Amino acid sequence: MVLHWQSLKTTRYYTKKNYGYANLEHQVPVNDQSIFRVYSITKIVISVGIFQLIEQGKLSLEDKISKYVSGLPKDWQDIQIKHLLSHSSGIPDMAPIPKFQDLTEQQAKEKVFAQACKFTPGERYDYNQTGFWLLKRVIEKIEQKKLANWIIQHQFQSPNDTAFFSSDSRDIIRHRVTAYFPFTKRTLTIDHPYLQGDYAHAQNGLNLSLSAFIIWDNLLRNNQLLKKKFKDLMWQLYPYTQSPKIFAYGWDKRLVDGHTSYGFSGSLVTAYRIFPAKNVSIILLSNGLTKFYNIENAMNALAALVIPGK
């Protein structure tokens, strides 16, 4: 596990420390070169990419996805970009794990296309992997590039060996930590085979070293990834019509002791929070867990340690 928090205003590092093992079998410790899958933290990076296109005038939150993706089911035709980012589309999800385990993109597409929508778009929050698969296709249609290449080019000022896409933890990649989860056998095993391959890149595919993540974090805070106007738009709360859910366009919004933060977590093992008014960011990267716990509570506890109270 690696843990880092910093004051972005002064770029003063409070702590940047490695803990534990990158590989248990061979007792390889985590070090500064370790690469972590960030899992669903990938989604906030995709959100930044969408708003980069909005800033450039190539895309609108109001655009229907059918403008960019052909062959959609009839009841998907009016779904808009804003519905995908806010998880309010109502479209069926590429989940649960047993039903989508190791499917190809074509097989996963056929399975979700055959299911009925759950509710009218915009009504409520319903966490959804399919929406980010569609956002991947939207970006690739507009930019005529593979999502992985485009995201790295436009958001990461680092070599491809410290920031890259791979949605399969079974890929052998130098310096990448081994992932361990109890999901399948209720005992510690290597990863879980779910949403693998290029088609899952927008859902869970980003891999980063801590240093690459810190650079990205500074670019975001300093308005180098997005102008402040568009970053503020990205962090606006989505107005669900039948739900009190507090969520922005791809980002969680949470209050910790009265301090507003934005961020997301991934697969119960990675988390990121930025507190804009306090100029503080917290990054937590780990490669597994032995039992279930609430990573958001862990982030709240860390925030309470490093941010003075009201």
PDB file of C-alpha atoms in Angstrom:
ATOM      1  CA  MET A   1       0.000   0.000   0.000  1.00  0.00           C
ATOM      2  CA  VAL A   2       1.141   3.558  -0.635  1.00  0.00           C
ATOM      3  CA  LEU A   3      -0.278   6.567   1.121  1.00  0.00           C
ATOM      4  CA  HIS A   4       0.230  10.203   0.230  1.00  0.00           C
ATOM      5  CA  TRP A   5      -1.237  13.535   1.123  1.00  0.00           C
ATOM      6  CA  GLN A   6      -0.037  16.990   0.282  1.00  0.00           C
ATOM      7  CA  SER A   7      -0.864  20.662   0.471  1.00  0.00           C
ATOM      8  CA  LEU A   8      -1.289  21.721  -3.130  1.00  0.00           C
ATOM      9  CA  LYS A   9      -0.974  25.405  -2.301  1.00  0.00           C
ATOM     10  CA  THR A  10       2.583  25.033  -1.105  1.00  0.00           C
ATOM     11  CA  THR A  11       3.340  21.646  -2.678  1.00  0.00           C
ATOM     12  CA  ARG A  12       4.424  20.622   0.794  1.00  0.00           C
ATOM     13  CA  TYR A  13       4.322  16.877   1.302  1.00  0.00           C
ATOM     14  CA  TYR A  14       2.926  15.785   4.633  1.00  0.00           C
ATOM     15  CA  THR A  15       3.658  12.158   3.956  1.00  0.00           C
ATOM     16  CA  LYS A  16       4.505   9.866   1.100  1.00  0.00           C
ATOM     17  CA  LYS A  17       5.107   6.384   2.355  1.00  0.00           C
ATOM     18  CA  ASN A  18       5.092   2.786   1.187  1.00  0.00           C
ATOM     19  CA  TYR A  19       3.726  -0.079   3.276  1.00  0.00           C
ATOM     20  CA  GLY A  20       3.500  -3.828   2.811  1.00  0.00           C
ATOM     21  CA  TYR A  21       4.179  -6.065  -0.157  1.00  0.00           C
ATOM     22  CA  ALA A  22       3.757  -5.668  -3.885  1.00  0.00           C
ATOM     23  CA  ASN A  23       3.877  -9.468  -4.113  1.00  0.00           C
ATOM     24  CA  LEU A  24       3.140 -11.737  -1.158  1.00  0.00           C
ATOM     25  CA  GLU A  25       4.454 -14.970  -2.639  1.00  0.00           C
ATOM     26  CA  HIS A  26       7.937 -13.573  -3.157  1.00  0.00           C
ATOM     27  CA  GLN A  27       7.811 -10.994  -0.354  1.00  0.00           C
ATOM     28  CA  VAL A  28       8.556  -8.097  -2.716  1.00  0.00           C
ATOM     29  CA  PRO A  29       7.972  -4.837  -0.842  1.00  0.00           C
ATOM     30  CA  VAL A  30       6.082  -1.895  -2.280  1.00  0.00           C
ATOM     31  CA  ASN A  31       8.507   0.804  -3.425  1.00  0.00           C
ATOM     32  CA  ASP A  32       8.516   4.104  -5.311  1.00  0.00           C
ATOM     33  CA  GLN A  33       8.458   2.272  -8.655  1.00  0.00           C
ATOM     34  CA  SER A  34       5.363   0.215  -7.832  1.00  0.00           C
ATOM     35  CA  ILE A  35       2.458   0.499 -10.284  1.00  0.00           C
ATOM     36  CA  PHE A  36      -1.121   0.091  -9.068  1.00  0.00           C
ATOM     37  CA  ARG A  37      -4.368  -0.559 -10.847  1.00  0.00           C
ATOM     38  CA  VAL A  38      -6.607   2.261  -9.645  1.00  0.00           C
ATOM     39  CA  TYR A  39      -9.784   0.416 -10.719  1.00  0.00           C
ATOM     40  CA  SER A  40     -12.831   2.729 -10.726  1.00  0.00           C
ATOM     41  CA  ILE A  41     -10.773   5.843 -10.014  1.00  0.00           C
ATOM     42  CA  THR A  42     -10.338   5.506 -13.776  1.00  0.00           C
ATOM     43  CA  LYS A  43     -13.857   6.932 -14.075  1.00  0.00           C
ATOM     44  CA  ILE A  44     -12.900  10.393 -12.790  1.00  0.00           C
ATOM     45  CA  VAL A  45     -10.058  10.492 -15.308  1.00  0.00           C
ATOM     46  CA  ILE A  46     -12.572   9.646 -18.034  1.00  0.00           C
ATOM     47  CA  SER A  47     -14.803  12.435 -16.709  1.00  0.00           C
ATOM     48  CA  VAL A  48     -11.916  14.888 -17.025  1.00  0.00           C
ATOM     49  CA  GLY A  49     -11.436  13.663 -20.605  1.00  0.00           C
ATOM     50  CA  ILE A  50     -15.108  14.259 -21.413  1.00  0.00           C
ATOM     51  CA  PHE A  51     -14.913  17.793 -20.031  1.00  0.00           C
ATOM     52  CA  GLN A  52     -11.745  18.450 -22.023  1.00  0.00           C
ATOM     53  CA  LEU A  53     -13.814  17.711 -25.134  1.00  0.00           C
ATOM     54  CA  ILE A  54     -16.608  19.948 -23.825  1.00  0.00           C
ATOM     55  CA  GLU A  55     -14.076  22.731 -23.235  1.00  0.00           C
ATOM     56  CA  GLN A  56     -12.885  22.331 -26.828  1.00  0.00           C
ATOM     57  CA  GLY A  57     -16.443  22.571 -28.146  1.00  0.00           C
ATOM     58  CA  LYS A  58     -16.421  19.013 -29.489  1.00  0.00           C
ATOM     59  CA  LEU A  59     -19.071  17.665 -27.132  1.00  0.00           C
ATOM     60  CA  SER A  60     -21.959  18.757 -24.909  1.00  0.00           C
ATOM     61  CA  LEU A  61     -23.479  17.272 -21.778  1.00  0.00           C
ATOM     62  CA  GLU A  62     -26.807  17.454 -23.604  1.00  0.00           C
ATOM     63  CA  ASP A  63     -25.624  15.408 -26.595  1.00  0.00           C
ATOM     64  CA  LYS A  64     -27.393  12.120 -27.126  1.00  0.00           C
ATOM     65  CA  ILE A  65     -25.029   9.168 -27.201  1.00  0.00           C
ATOM     66  CA  SER A  66     -26.784   7.924 -30.346  1.00  0.00           C
ATOM     67  CA  LYS A  67     -25.040  10.806 -32.130  1.00  0.00           C
ATOM     68  CA  TYR A  68     -21.727   8.996 -31.619  1.00  0.00           C
ATOM     69  CA  VAL A  69     -22.604   5.330 -31.071  1.00  0.00           C
ATOM     70  CA  SER A  70     -24.643   3.454 -33.668  1.00  0.00           C
ATOM     71  CA  GLY A  71     -26.748   0.326 -33.235  1.00  0.00           C
ATOM     72  CA  LEU A  72     -28.114   1.160 -29.791  1.00  0.00           C
ATOM     73  CA  PRO A  73     -31.395  -0.360 -28.565  1.00  0.00           C
ATOM     74  CA  LYS A  74     -34.465   1.775 -29.228  1.00  0.00           C
ATOM     75  CA  ASP A  75     -34.961   2.788 -25.594  1.00  0.00           C
ATOM     76  CA  TRP A  76     -31.330   3.962 -25.348  1.00  0.00           C
ATOM     77  CA  GLN A  77     -31.668   6.526 -28.140  1.00  0.00           C
ATOM     78  CA  ASP A  78     -32.449   9.544 -25.935  1.00  0.00           C
ATOM     79  CA  ILE A  79     -29.810   8.914 -23.276  1.00  0.00           C
ATOM     80  CA  GLN A  80     -27.432  11.855 -22.975  1.00  0.00           C
ATOM     81  CA  ILE A  81     -23.792  12.280 -21.982  1.00  0.00           C
ATOM     82  CA  LYS A  82     -24.881  13.786 -18.651  1.00  0.00           C
ATOM     83  CA  HIS A  83     -26.828  10.628 -17.808  1.00  0.00           C
ATOM     84  CA  LEU A  84     -23.765   8.429 -18.293  1.00  0.00           C
ATOM     85  CA  LEU A  85     -21.487  10.606 -16.152  1.00  0.00           C
ATOM     86  CA  SER A  86     -24.045  10.842 -13.348  1.00  0.00           C
ATOM     87  CA  HIS A  87     -24.924   7.120 -13.410  1.00  0.00           C
ATOM     88  CA  SER A  88     -28.546   8.080 -14.055  1.00  0.00           C
ATOM     89  CA  SER A  89     -29.069   6.516 -17.494  1.00  0.00           C
ATOM     90  CA  GLY A  90     -31.176   3.594 -16.273  1.00  0.00           C
ATOM     91  CA  ILE A  91     -29.495   1.267 -18.767  1.00  0.00           C
ATOM     92  CA  PRO A  92     -28.630  -2.290 -17.647  1.00  0.00           C
ATOM     93  CA  ASP A  93     -25.266  -2.774 -16.010  1.00  0.00           C
ATOM     94  CA  MET A  94     -22.344  -4.948 -17.066  1.00  0.00           C
ATOM     95  CA  ALA A  95     -22.663  -6.674 -13.694  1.00  0.00           C
ATOM     96  CA  PRO A  96     -22.844  -8.717 -11.515  1.00  0.00           C
ATOM     97  CA  ILE A  97     -19.546 -10.542 -11.746  1.00  0.00           C
ATOM     98  CA  PRO A  98     -20.831 -14.111 -12.389  1.00  0.00           C
ATOM     99  CA  LYS A  99     -22.875 -13.005 -15.405  1.00  0.00           C
ATOM    100  CA  PHE A 100     -20.096 -11.053 -17.139  1.00  0.00           C
ATOM    101  CA  GLN A 101     -16.995 -12.915 -16.033  1.00  0.00           C
ATOM    102  CA  ASP A 102     -14.468 -13.110 -18.870  1.00  0.00           C
ATOM    103  CA  LEU A 103     -16.949 -12.166 -21.606  1.00  0.00           C
ATOM    104  CA  THR A 104     -15.708 -10.588 -24.806  1.00  0.00           C
ATOM    105  CA  GLU A 105     -16.885  -7.092 -25.661  1.00  0.00           C
ATOM    106  CA  GLN A 106     -19.353  -8.448 -28.209  1.00  0.00           C
ATOM    107  CA  GLN A 107     -20.784 -10.919 -25.701  1.00  0.00           C
ATOM    108  CA  ALA A 108     -21.110  -8.251 -23.000  1.00  0.00           C
ATOM    109  CA  LYS A 109     -22.758  -5.865 -25.462  1.00  0.00           C
ATOM    110  CA  GLU A 110     -25.292  -8.467 -26.565  1.00  0.00           C
ATOM    111  CA  LYS A 111     -26.128  -9.284 -22.946  1.00  0.00           C
ATOM    112  CA  VAL A 112     -26.821  -5.675 -21.905  1.00  0.00           C
ATOM    113  CA  PHE A 113     -28.587  -4.781 -25.170  1.00  0.00           C
ATOM    114  CA  ALA A 114     -31.045  -7.629 -24.539  1.00  0.00           C
ATOM    115  CA  GLN A 115     -32.101  -6.263 -21.139  1.00  0.00           C
ATOM    116  CA  ALA A 116     -34.731  -3.621 -20.438  1.00  0.00           C
ATOM    117  CA  CYS A 117     -33.862  -0.218 -19.020  1.00  0.00           C
ATOM    118  CA  LYS A 118     -34.502   0.132 -15.296  1.00  0.00           C
ATOM    119  CA  PHE A 119     -35.952   3.655 -15.122  1.00  0.00           C
ATOM    120  CA  THR A 120     -36.328   6.948 -16.973  1.00  0.00           C
ATOM    121  CA  PRO A 121     -32.959   8.681 -17.522  1.00  0.00           C
ATOM    122  CA  GLY A 122     -32.154  11.288 -14.895  1.00  0.00           C
ATOM    123  CA  GLU A 123     -34.380   9.888 -12.155  1.00  0.00           C
ATOM    124  CA  ARG A 124     -31.812   8.438  -9.793  1.00  0.00           C
ATOM    125  CA  TYR A 125     -28.243   7.295  -9.232  1.00  0.00           C
ATOM    126  CA  ASP A 126     -27.589   3.666 -10.146  1.00  0.00           C
ATOM    127  CA  TYR A 127     -23.870   2.859 -10.329  1.00  0.00           C
ATOM    128  CA  ASN A 128     -23.224   1.554 -13.801  1.00  0.00           C
ATOM    129  CA  GLN A 129     -20.267   0.165 -15.749  1.00  0.00           C
ATOM    130  CA  THR A 130     -22.036   0.175 -19.108  1.00  0.00           C
ATOM    131  CA  GLY A 131     -22.216   3.964 -19.177  1.00  0.00           C
ATOM    132  CA  PHE A 132     -18.448   4.307 -19.101  1.00  0.00           C
ATOM    133  CA  TRP A 133     -18.069   1.698 -21.819  1.00  0.00           C
ATOM    134  CA  LEU A 134     -20.274   4.001 -23.909  1.00  0.00           C
ATOM    135  CA  LEU A 135     -18.231   7.076 -22.936  1.00  0.00           C
ATOM    136  CA  LYS A 136     -15.146   5.249 -24.177  1.00  0.00           C
ATOM    137  CA  ARG A 137     -16.831   4.768 -27.539  1.00  0.00           C
ATOM    138  CA  VAL A 138     -17.889   8.428 -27.641  1.00  0.00           C
ATOM    139  CA  ILE A 139     -14.326   9.638 -27.031  1.00  0.00           C
ATOM    140  CA  GLU A 140     -12.909   7.254 -29.617  1.00  0.00           C
ATOM    141  CA  LYS A 141     -15.504   8.356 -32.182  1.00  0.00           C
ATOM    142  CA  ILE A 142     -14.717  12.047 -31.708  1.00  0.00           C
ATOM    143  CA  GLU A 143     -10.939  11.751 -31.466  1.00  0.00           C
ATOM    144  CA  GLN A 144     -10.427   8.810 -33.835  1.00  0.00           C
ATOM    145  CA  LYS A 145      -7.914   7.362 -31.381  1.00  0.00           C
ATOM    146  CA  LYS A 146      -7.890   4.548 -28.881  1.00  0.00           C
ATOM    147  CA  LEU A 147      -9.088   5.797 -25.512  1.00  0.00           C
ATOM    148  CA  ALA A 148      -5.958   4.594 -23.720  1.00  0.00           C
ATOM    149  CA  ASN A 149      -3.622   6.498 -26.022  1.00  0.00           C
ATOM    150  CA  TRP A 150      -5.733   9.656 -25.968  1.00  0.00           C
ATOM    151  CA  ILE A 151      -6.068   9.797 -22.172  1.00  0.00           C
ATOM    152  CA  ILE A 152      -2.342   9.269 -21.591  1.00  0.00           C
ATOM    153  CA  GLN A 153      -1.476  11.907 -24.199  1.00  0.00           C
ATOM    154  CA  HIS A 154      -3.817  14.547 -22.771  1.00  0.00           C
ATOM    155  CA  GLN A 155      -3.606  13.987 -19.019  1.00  0.00           C
ATOM    156  CA  PHE A 156      -0.335  12.350 -18.019  1.00  0.00           C
ATOM    157  CA  GLN A 157       3.040  14.014 -18.340  1.00  0.00           C
ATOM    158  CA  SER A 158       4.929  10.824 -17.712  1.00  0.00           C
ATOM    159  CA  PRO A 159       6.369   7.903 -19.670  1.00  0.00           C
ATOM    160  CA  ASN A 160       3.997   5.061 -20.505  1.00  0.00           C
ATOM    161  CA  ASP A 161       5.674   2.794 -17.960  1.00  0.00           C
ATOM    162  CA  THR A 162       4.238   4.840 -15.053  1.00  0.00           C
ATOM    163  CA  ALA A 163       0.777   5.592 -16.502  1.00  0.00           C
ATOM    164  CA  PHE A 164      -0.949   3.136 -18.821  1.00  0.00           C
ATOM    165  CA  PHE A 165      -4.106   1.075 -19.334  1.00  0.00           C
ATOM    166  CA  SER A 166      -4.556  -2.623 -18.570  1.00  0.00           C
ATOM    167  CA  SER A 167      -7.836  -4.042 -17.251  1.00  0.00           C
ATOM    168  CA  ASP A 168      -6.484  -7.520 -16.607  1.00  0.00           C
ATOM    169  CA  SER A 169      -4.342  -8.073 -13.535  1.00  0.00           C
ATOM    170  CA  ARG A 170      -3.090 -11.275 -15.125  1.00  0.00           C
ATOM    171  CA  ASP A 171      -1.110  -9.227 -17.644  1.00  0.00           C
ATOM    172  CA  ILE A 172       2.570  -9.425 -16.729  1.00  0.00           C
ATOM    173  CA  ILE A 173       3.824  -5.857 -16.402  1.00  0.00           C
ATOM    174  CA  ARG A 174       7.113  -4.743 -14.876  1.00  0.00           C
ATOM    175  CA  HIS A 175       6.767  -3.085 -11.464  1.00  0.00           C
ATOM    176  CA  ARG A 176       3.010  -3.677 -11.255  1.00  0.00           C
ATOM    177  CA  VAL A 177       1.851  -4.975  -7.900  1.00  0.00           C
ATOM    178  CA  THR A 178      -0.036  -8.259  -7.646  1.00  0.00           C
ATOM    179  CA  ALA A 179      -3.724  -7.857  -6.798  1.00  0.00           C
ATOM    180  CA  TYR A 180      -5.272  -9.965  -4.023  1.00  0.00           C
ATOM    181  CA  PHE A 181      -8.996 -10.222  -3.218  1.00  0.00           C
ATOM    182  CA  PRO A 182     -11.324 -12.536  -1.257  1.00  0.00           C
ATOM    183  CA  PHE A 183     -14.248 -12.033  -3.647  1.00  0.00           C
ATOM    184  CA  THR A 184     -14.303 -15.420  -5.382  1.00  0.00           C
ATOM    185  CA  LYS A 185     -13.301 -17.964  -2.731  1.00  0.00           C
ATOM    186  CA  ARG A 186     -13.784 -15.912   0.442  1.00  0.00           C
ATOM    187  CA  THR A 187     -10.095 -16.364   1.041  1.00  0.00           C
ATOM    188  CA  LEU A 188      -7.176 -14.430  -0.388  1.00  0.00           C
ATOM    189  CA  THR A 189      -6.612 -15.162  -4.090  1.00  0.00           C
ATOM    190  CA  ILE A 190      -4.984 -13.312  -6.961  1.00  0.00           C
ATOM    191  CA  ASP A 191      -7.457 -10.767  -8.371  1.00  0.00           C
ATOM    192  CA  HIS A 192     -10.922 -11.526  -9.709  1.00  0.00           C
ATOM    193  CA  PRO A 193     -11.545 -12.102 -13.451  1.00  0.00           C
ATOM    194  CA  TYR A 194     -14.142  -9.466 -14.288  1.00  0.00           C
ATOM    195  CA  LEU A 195     -14.475  -6.885 -17.082  1.00  0.00           C
ATOM    196  CA  GLN A 196     -11.162  -7.701 -18.684  1.00  0.00           C
ATOM    197  CA  GLY A 197      -9.764  -6.431 -21.950  1.00  0.00           C
ATOM    198  CA  ASP A 198      -9.690  -3.154 -23.842  1.00  0.00           C
ATOM    199  CA  TYR A 199     -13.448  -2.649 -23.700  1.00  0.00           C
ATOM    200  CA  ALA A 200     -13.230  -2.210 -19.908  1.00  0.00           C
ATOM    201  CA  HIS A 201     -10.548   0.474 -20.038  1.00  0.00           C
ATOM    202  CA  ALA A 202     -12.921   3.348 -19.190  1.00  0.00           C
ATOM    203  CA  GLN A 203     -14.414   1.451 -16.258  1.00  0.00           C
ATOM    204  CA  ASN A 204     -11.327   0.156 -14.494  1.00  0.00           C
ATOM    205  CA  GLY A 205      -8.269   0.105 -16.724  1.00  0.00           C
ATOM    206  CA  LEU A 206      -5.930   2.867 -15.546  1.00  0.00           C
ATOM    207  CA  ASN A 207      -2.639   1.912 -13.886  1.00  0.00           C
ATOM    208  CA  LEU A 208      -0.454   4.498 -12.140  1.00  0.00           C
ATOM    209  CA  SER A 209       2.598   4.906 -10.007  1.00  0.00           C
ATOM    210  CA  LEU A 210       2.111   7.209  -7.045  1.00  0.00           C
ATOM    211  CA  SER A 211       4.414   9.772  -8.660  1.00  0.00           C
ATOM    212  CA  ALA A 212       2.338   9.796 -11.853  1.00  0.00           C
ATOM    213  CA  PHE A 213      -0.834  10.221  -9.787  1.00  0.00           C
ATOM    214  CA  ILE A 214       0.680  13.160  -7.884  1.00  0.00           C
ATOM    215  CA  ILE A 215       1.613  14.891 -11.146  1.00  0.00           C
ATOM    216  CA  TRP A 216      -1.937  14.412 -12.469  1.00  0.00           C
ATOM    217  CA  ASP A 217      -3.358  15.729  -9.203  1.00  0.00           C
ATOM    218  CA  ASN A 218      -1.267  18.895  -9.435  1.00  0.00           C
ATOM    219  CA  LEU A 219      -2.260  19.444 -13.059  1.00  0.00           C
ATOM    220  CA  LEU A 220      -5.924  19.159 -12.095  1.00  0.00           C
ATOM    221  CA  ARG A 221      -5.657  21.543  -9.149  1.00  0.00           C
ATOM    222  CA  ASN A 222      -3.674  24.103 -11.143  1.00  0.00           C
ATOM    223  CA  ASN A 223      -6.279  24.155 -13.937  1.00  0.00           C
ATOM    224  CA  GLN A 224      -3.876  22.669 -16.477  1.00  0.00           C
ATOM    225  CA  LEU A 225      -6.135  19.746 -17.354  1.00  0.00           C
ATOM    226  CA  LEU A 226      -9.293  21.857 -17.374  1.00  0.00           C
ATOM    227  CA  LYS A 227      -9.925  25.570 -17.088  1.00  0.00           C
ATOM    228  CA  LYS A 228     -11.553  26.445 -13.775  1.00  0.00           C
ATOM    229  CA  LYS A 229     -14.898  27.140 -15.465  1.00  0.00           C
ATOM    230  CA  PHE A 230     -15.110  23.594 -16.802  1.00  0.00           C
ATOM    231  CA  LYS A 231     -13.716  21.986 -13.673  1.00  0.00           C
ATOM    232  CA  ASP A 232     -16.403  23.760 -11.664  1.00  0.00           C
ATOM    233  CA  LEU A 233     -19.007  22.511 -14.145  1.00  0.00           C
ATOM    234  CA  MET A 234     -17.690  18.959 -13.757  1.00  0.00           C
ATOM    235  CA  TRP A 235     -18.076  19.264  -9.979  1.00  0.00           C
ATOM    236  CA  GLN A 236     -21.624  20.629 -10.080  1.00  0.00           C
ATOM    237  CA  LEU A 237     -24.172  18.340  -8.484  1.00  0.00           C
ATOM    238  CA  TYR A 238     -26.360  16.447 -10.904  1.00  0.00           C
ATOM    239  CA  PRO A 239     -30.082  17.275 -10.391  1.00  0.00           C
ATOM    240  CA  TYR A 240     -31.678  13.839 -10.060  1.00  0.00           C
ATOM    241  CA  THR A 241     -35.439  14.137 -10.459  1.00  0.00           C
ATOM    242  CA  GLN A 242     -36.422  11.471  -7.924  1.00  0.00           C
ATOM    243  CA  SER A 243     -33.411  11.041  -5.644  1.00  0.00           C
ATOM    244  CA  PRO A 244     -31.563  13.068  -2.988  1.00  0.00           C
ATOM    245  CA  LYS A 245     -28.241  11.503  -4.052  1.00  0.00           C
ATOM    246  CA  ILE A 246     -25.293  13.903  -3.877  1.00  0.00           C
ATOM    247  CA  PHE A 247     -23.097  13.236  -6.897  1.00  0.00           C
ATOM    248  CA  ALA A 248     -21.440  15.340  -9.586  1.00  0.00           C
ATOM    249  CA  TYR A 249     -20.491  14.423 -13.161  1.00  0.00           C
ATOM    250  CA  GLY A 250     -18.462  11.294 -12.470  1.00  0.00           C
ATOM    251  CA  TRP A 251     -17.303  12.482  -9.041  1.00  0.00           C
ATOM    252  CA  ASP A 252     -18.433  11.842  -5.482  1.00  0.00           C
ATOM    253  CA  LYS A 253     -18.928  14.967  -3.390  1.00  0.00           C
ATOM    254  CA  ARG A 254     -18.426  14.440   0.330  1.00  0.00           C
ATOM    255  CA  LEU A 255     -18.251  16.656   3.402  1.00  0.00           C
ATOM    256  CA  VAL A 256     -15.649  15.831   6.044  1.00  0.00           C
ATOM    257  CA  ASP A 257     -15.922  17.973   9.178  1.00  0.00           C
ATOM    258  CA  GLY A 258     -17.513  20.666   7.053  1.00  0.00           C
ATOM    259  CA  HIS A 259     -14.850  20.527   4.333  1.00  0.00           C
ATOM    260  CA  THR A 260     -15.997  19.807   0.775  1.00  0.00           C
ATOM    261  CA  SER A 261     -14.142  17.110  -1.134  1.00  0.00           C
ATOM    262  CA  TYR A 262     -14.430  15.494  -4.548  1.00  0.00           C
ATOM    263  CA  GLY A 263     -13.097  12.099  -5.537  1.00  0.00           C
ATOM    264  CA  PHE A 264     -13.798   8.441  -6.053  1.00  0.00           C
ATOM    265  CA  SER A 265     -12.628   5.004  -4.967  1.00  0.00           C
ATOM    266  CA  GLY A 266     -11.846   1.765  -6.741  1.00  0.00           C
ATOM    267  CA  SER A 267     -12.617  -1.867  -5.921  1.00  0.00           C
ATOM    268  CA  LEU A 268     -12.425  -1.180  -2.158  1.00  0.00           C
ATOM    269  CA  VAL A 269      -8.635  -0.741  -2.353  1.00  0.00           C
ATOM    270  CA  THR A 270      -7.869   2.653  -3.932  1.00  0.00           C
ATOM    271  CA  ALA A 271      -9.206   6.117  -3.183  1.00  0.00           C
ATOM    272  CA  TYR A 272      -8.596   9.755  -4.082  1.00  0.00           C
ATOM    273  CA  ARG A 273      -9.958  12.928  -2.532  1.00  0.00           C
ATOM    274  CA  ILE A 274      -9.267  16.561  -3.335  1.00  0.00           C
ATOM    275  CA  PHE A 275     -10.326  19.348  -0.964  1.00  0.00           C
ATOM    276  CA  PRO A 276     -10.165  22.444  -3.213  1.00  0.00           C
ATOM    277  CA  ALA A 277     -10.778  25.066  -0.527  1.00  0.00           C
ATOM    278  CA  LYS A 278      -8.115  23.561   1.744  1.00  0.00           C
ATOM    279  CA  ASN A 279      -5.598  22.874  -1.045  1.00  0.00           C
ATOM    280  CA  VAL A 280      -5.222  19.297   0.123  1.00  0.00           C
ATOM    281  CA  SER A 281      -5.313  15.996  -1.748  1.00  0.00           C
ATOM    282  CA  ILE A 282      -5.214  12.470  -0.353  1.00  0.00           C
ATOM    283  CA  ILE A 283      -4.213   9.452  -2.441  1.00  0.00           C
ATOM    284  CA  LEU A 284      -4.504   5.889  -1.144  1.00  0.00           C
ATOM    285  CA  LEU A 285      -3.355   3.010  -3.333  1.00  0.00           C
ATOM    286  CA  SER A 286      -3.316  -0.635  -2.264  1.00  0.00           C
ATOM    287  CA  ASN A 287      -3.278  -3.985  -4.017  1.00  0.00           C
ATOM    288  CA  GLY A 288      -5.862  -5.954  -2.107  1.00  0.00           C
ATOM    289  CA  LEU A 289      -7.687  -6.719   1.098  1.00  0.00           C
ATOM    290  CA  THR A 290      -8.286  -9.753   3.271  1.00  0.00           C
ATOM    291  CA  LYS A 291     -11.769  -8.728   4.401  1.00  0.00           C
ATOM    292  CA  PHE A 292     -14.320  -6.097   3.507  1.00  0.00           C
ATOM    293  CA  TYR A 293     -14.052  -2.607   4.977  1.00  0.00           C
ATOM    294  CA  ASN A 294     -15.294   0.895   4.147  1.00  0.00           C
ATOM    295  CA  ILE A 295     -12.504   2.709   2.338  1.00  0.00           C
ATOM    296  CA  GLU A 296     -14.473   5.967   2.424  1.00  0.00           C
ATOM    297  CA  ASN A 297     -14.404   5.865   6.229  1.00  0.00           C
ATOM    298  CA  ALA A 298     -10.659   5.318   6.041  1.00  0.00           C
ATOM    299  CA  MET A 299     -10.322   8.401   3.821  1.00  0.00           C
ATOM    300  CA  ASN A 300     -12.469  10.406   6.242  1.00  0.00           C
ATOM    301  CA  ALA A 301     -10.158   9.412   9.081  1.00  0.00           C
ATOM    302  CA  LEU A 302      -7.079  10.407   7.091  1.00  0.00           C
ATOM    303  CA  ALA A 303      -8.653  13.735   6.187  1.00  0.00           C
ATOM    304  CA  ALA A 304      -9.418  14.424   9.838  1.00  0.00           C
ATOM    305  CA  LEU A 305      -5.735  13.905  10.629  1.00  0.00           C
ATOM    306  CA  VAL A 306      -4.365  16.334   8.054  1.00  0.00           C
ATOM    307  CA  ILE A 307      -7.041  19.030   7.727  1.00  0.00           C
ATOM    308  CA  PRO A 308      -7.705  21.349  10.674  1.00  0.00           C
ATOM    309  CA  GLY A 309     -11.300  21.473  11.862  1.00  0.00           C
ATOM    310  CA  LYS A 310     -13.689  24.280  11.118  1.00  0.00           C
TER     311      LYS A 310
END
